[in-house]
Amino acid sequence: MYADGRRIDEWRATRAESTPEGGPIGHGATTRTLTRRARGCGGTDGVLMTGYVFETSDLLDEQRKYMQQSLDPMTIARLESLEVGPGWRCVDVGGGGGSIARWLGERVGDTGHVLVTDVDTGGLAGAHNVTVRLHDIVDDELPDAEFDLVHARLVLLHLAQRDRALARMVRALKPGGWLLLVEFDCTWMPVLSAPDDAAEALFGRFHEALCHLLSGSGADIAWGVRAYRALQDQGLVEVGNRAHAEAWPGDSAGCRWLHVNSLQLQEQLIGTGLITDVELDALRGLLTDPTFVVSSYLTISTWGRRATAV
Ligand SMILES: C[S@@+](CC[C@H](N)C(=O)[O-])C[C@H]1O[C@@H](n2cnc3c(N)ncnc32)[C@H](O)[C@@H]1O
């Protein structure tokens, strides 16, 4: 239910008349203008500008693909354990390439519905029961008490105003609805095997530069371990978590993802002063070498449910 008393179905019908598919959710065009102004940046169609470090580029599809290949099996296992099923109303916040929204759409069937939001909707496709919305979780409304499931993966970690975004996500839950966050603890990423000590040290420098860069942009690189308490603080009940890590050998989807990140952030990484362009070239070679094996980030799923009225 929205604060003004409308249910999402009613809201969708009115928005369909006033806002083209992919338009911003919540306050119409005004929101989009304000969001851009508030963050001090410009934007292009289908993209709201925020402090998110990975900007739109021709590498974004590759990044999304390897991210999804690396994380979907574990995420889907967590969603299954929450028993997401036919008729559920779900929102996937910051849906990226849309694989989880697609999975949810199939799972909830014709009687359910999935809303998938992002500040960049370029990777998202709608379906008969999946609605795509351009939406900034920091600044734009979600309907109150509307969803059986709110899911976000690797979104809040990046946002300096994650508490505000989290509170909005919690308000969007129906009584008894589940929130599932899948987030990293980026501080934990040990090299498991390397051709030599120099290769291990090189990866260490890349990882340090990446963490430095993310932290400088407002990310909380250890957010994965802090999410549990944050959900408790929001008053959620039945809070639980499960951590997952796995080996990423050179040329795996995980190492390809890191490879793409090193290209997307090349200038900023060099700008940290912690790694050079020559070293980044060598790192990319290492990330395709199967004798190099790094652990994935510690990937922490945290869930909790909105209490039902007593
Ligand atoms: C690391 S990607 C994760 C994408 C997707 N959740 C996944 O795991 O495959 C983070 C996503 O959050 C989106 N994002 C960043 N800031 C956002 C905001 N303020 N509101 C909504 N989405 C945001 C980005 O555009 C990007 O698609």
PDB file of C-alpha atoms and ligand atoms in Angstrom, residues 39 50-52 54 60 63-64 67-68 71-72 75 92-100 117-121 135-139 151-155 158-159 182 257, ligand 1:
ATOM      1  CA  ARG A  39      23.680  13.957  -6.586  1.00  0.00           C
ATOM      2  CA  THR A  50      24.220   8.368  -8.314  1.00  0.00           C
ATOM      3  CA  GLY A  51      27.517   7.808  -6.529  1.00  0.00           C
ATOM      4  CA  TYR A  52      27.559   4.180  -7.772  1.00  0.00           C
ATOM      5  CA  PHE A  54      30.451   1.459 -12.026  1.00  0.00           C
ATOM      6  CA  LEU A  60      28.421  -3.187 -18.326  1.00  0.00           C
ATOM      7  CA  GLN A  63      30.052  -7.205 -15.857  1.00  0.00           C
ATOM      8  CA  ARG A  64      26.405  -8.158 -15.344  1.00  0.00           C
ATOM      9  CA  MET A  67      28.236 -11.319 -11.819  1.00  0.00           C
ATOM     10  CA  GLN A  68      25.094 -13.324 -12.479  1.00  0.00           C
ATOM     11  CA  LEU A  71      26.211 -15.443  -7.814  1.00  0.00           C
ATOM     12  CA  ASP A  72      22.882 -16.732  -9.155  1.00  0.00           C
ATOM     13  CA  THR A  75      21.139 -16.522  -4.485  1.00  0.00           C
ATOM     14  CA  ASP A  92      14.154  -6.808  -6.823  1.00  0.00           C
ATOM     15  CA  VAL A  93      15.929  -3.539  -5.971  1.00  0.00           C
ATOM     16  CA  GLY A  94      18.890  -2.620  -8.194  1.00  0.00           C
ATOM     17  CA  GLY A  95      18.159  -5.591 -10.451  1.00  0.00           C
ATOM     18  CA  GLY A  96      21.131  -5.008 -12.809  1.00  0.00           C
ATOM     19  CA  GLY A  97      21.019  -7.586 -15.628  1.00  0.00           C
ATOM     20  CA  GLY A  98      17.647  -8.921 -14.451  1.00  0.00           C
ATOM     21  CA  SER A  99      18.410 -12.632 -13.976  1.00  0.00           C
ATOM     22  CA  ILE A 100      16.922 -12.770 -10.475  1.00  0.00           C
ATOM     23  CA  THR A 117      14.028  -1.383 -10.207  1.00  0.00           C
ATOM     24  CA  ASP A 118      17.381   0.195 -11.000  1.00  0.00           C
ATOM     25  CA  VAL A 119      18.974   3.570 -11.608  1.00  0.00           C
ATOM     26  CA  ASP A 120      20.044   2.096 -14.960  1.00  0.00           C
ATOM     27  CA  THR A 121      17.321  -0.004 -16.570  1.00  0.00           C
ATOM     28  CA  HIS A 135      14.086   4.131  -9.585  1.00  0.00           C
ATOM     29  CA  ASP A 136      16.640   5.308  -7.045  1.00  0.00           C
ATOM     30  CA  ILE A 137      16.180   3.403  -3.782  1.00  0.00           C
ATOM     31  CA  VAL A 138      17.726   6.288  -1.825  1.00  0.00           C
ATOM     32  CA  ASP A 139      15.369   9.001  -3.067  1.00  0.00           C
ATOM     33  CA  HIS A 151      15.408  -8.666  -2.523  1.00  0.00           C
ATOM     34  CA  ALA A 152      18.589  -6.690  -3.187  1.00  0.00           C
ATOM     35  CA  ARG A 153      21.983  -8.075  -4.121  1.00  0.00           C
ATOM     36  CA  LEU A 154      25.140  -5.958  -3.978  1.00  0.00           C
ATOM     37  CA  VAL A 155      23.228  -2.688  -3.896  1.00  0.00           C
ATOM     38  CA  HIS A 158      27.611   0.667  -2.566  1.00  0.00           C
ATOM     39  CA  LEU A 159      25.272   3.312  -1.159  1.00  0.00           C
ATOM     40  CA  VAL A 182      23.017 -10.682  -0.566  1.00  0.00           C
ATOM     41  CA  TRP A 257      34.226 -10.372 -13.548  1.00  0.00           C
TER      42      TRP A 257
HETATM   43  C1  LIG B   1      26.680  -4.589  -8.258  1.00  0.00           C
HETATM   44  S1  LIG B   1      25.275  -4.287  -9.221  1.00  0.00           S
HETATM   45  C2  LIG B   1      24.206  -5.644  -8.770  1.00  0.00           C
HETATM   46  C3  LIG B   1      23.143  -5.918  -9.801  1.00  0.00           C
HETATM   47  C4  LIG B   1      22.189  -7.050  -9.438  1.00  0.00           C
HETATM   48  N1  LIG B   1      21.524  -6.797  -8.166  1.00  0.00           N
HETATM   49  C5  LIG B   1      22.928  -8.355  -9.376  1.00  0.00           C
HETATM   50  O1  LIG B   1      23.357  -8.756  -8.292  1.00  0.00           O
HETATM   51  O2  LIG B   1      23.111  -8.999 -10.432  1.00  0.00           O
HETATM   52  C6  LIG B   1      24.486  -2.950  -8.363  1.00  0.00           C
HETATM   53  C7  LIG B   1      23.229  -2.468  -9.049  1.00  0.00           C
HETATM   54  O3  LIG B   1      22.626  -1.464  -8.230  1.00  0.00           O
HETATM   55  C8  LIG B   1      22.188  -0.414  -9.065  1.00  0.00           C
HETATM   56  N2  LIG B   1      22.134   0.800  -8.232  1.00  0.00           N
HETATM   57  C9  LIG B   1      23.153   1.599  -7.845  1.00  0.00           C
HETATM   58  N3  LIG B   1      22.687   2.612  -7.104  1.00  0.00           N
HETATM   59  C10 LIG B   1      21.346   2.438  -7.002  1.00  0.00           C
HETATM   60  C11 LIG B   1      20.288   3.166  -6.368  1.00  0.00           C
HETATM   61  N4  LIG B   1      20.552   4.288  -5.690  1.00  0.00           N
HETATM   62  N5  LIG B   1      19.025   2.702  -6.481  1.00  0.00           N
HETATM   63  C12 LIG B   1      18.755   1.567  -7.191  1.00  0.00           C
HETATM   64  N6  LIG B   1      19.711   0.845  -7.823  1.00  0.00           N
HETATM   65  C13 LIG B   1      20.983   1.273  -7.720  1.00  0.00           C
HETATM   66  C14 LIG B   1      23.231  -0.344 -10.165  1.00  0.00           C
HETATM   67  O4  LIG B   1      22.765   0.322 -11.311  1.00  0.00           O
HETATM   68  C15 LIG B   1      23.490  -1.829 -10.400  1.00  0.00           C
HETATM   69  O5  LIG B   1      22.613  -2.378 -11.355  1.00  0.00           O
END
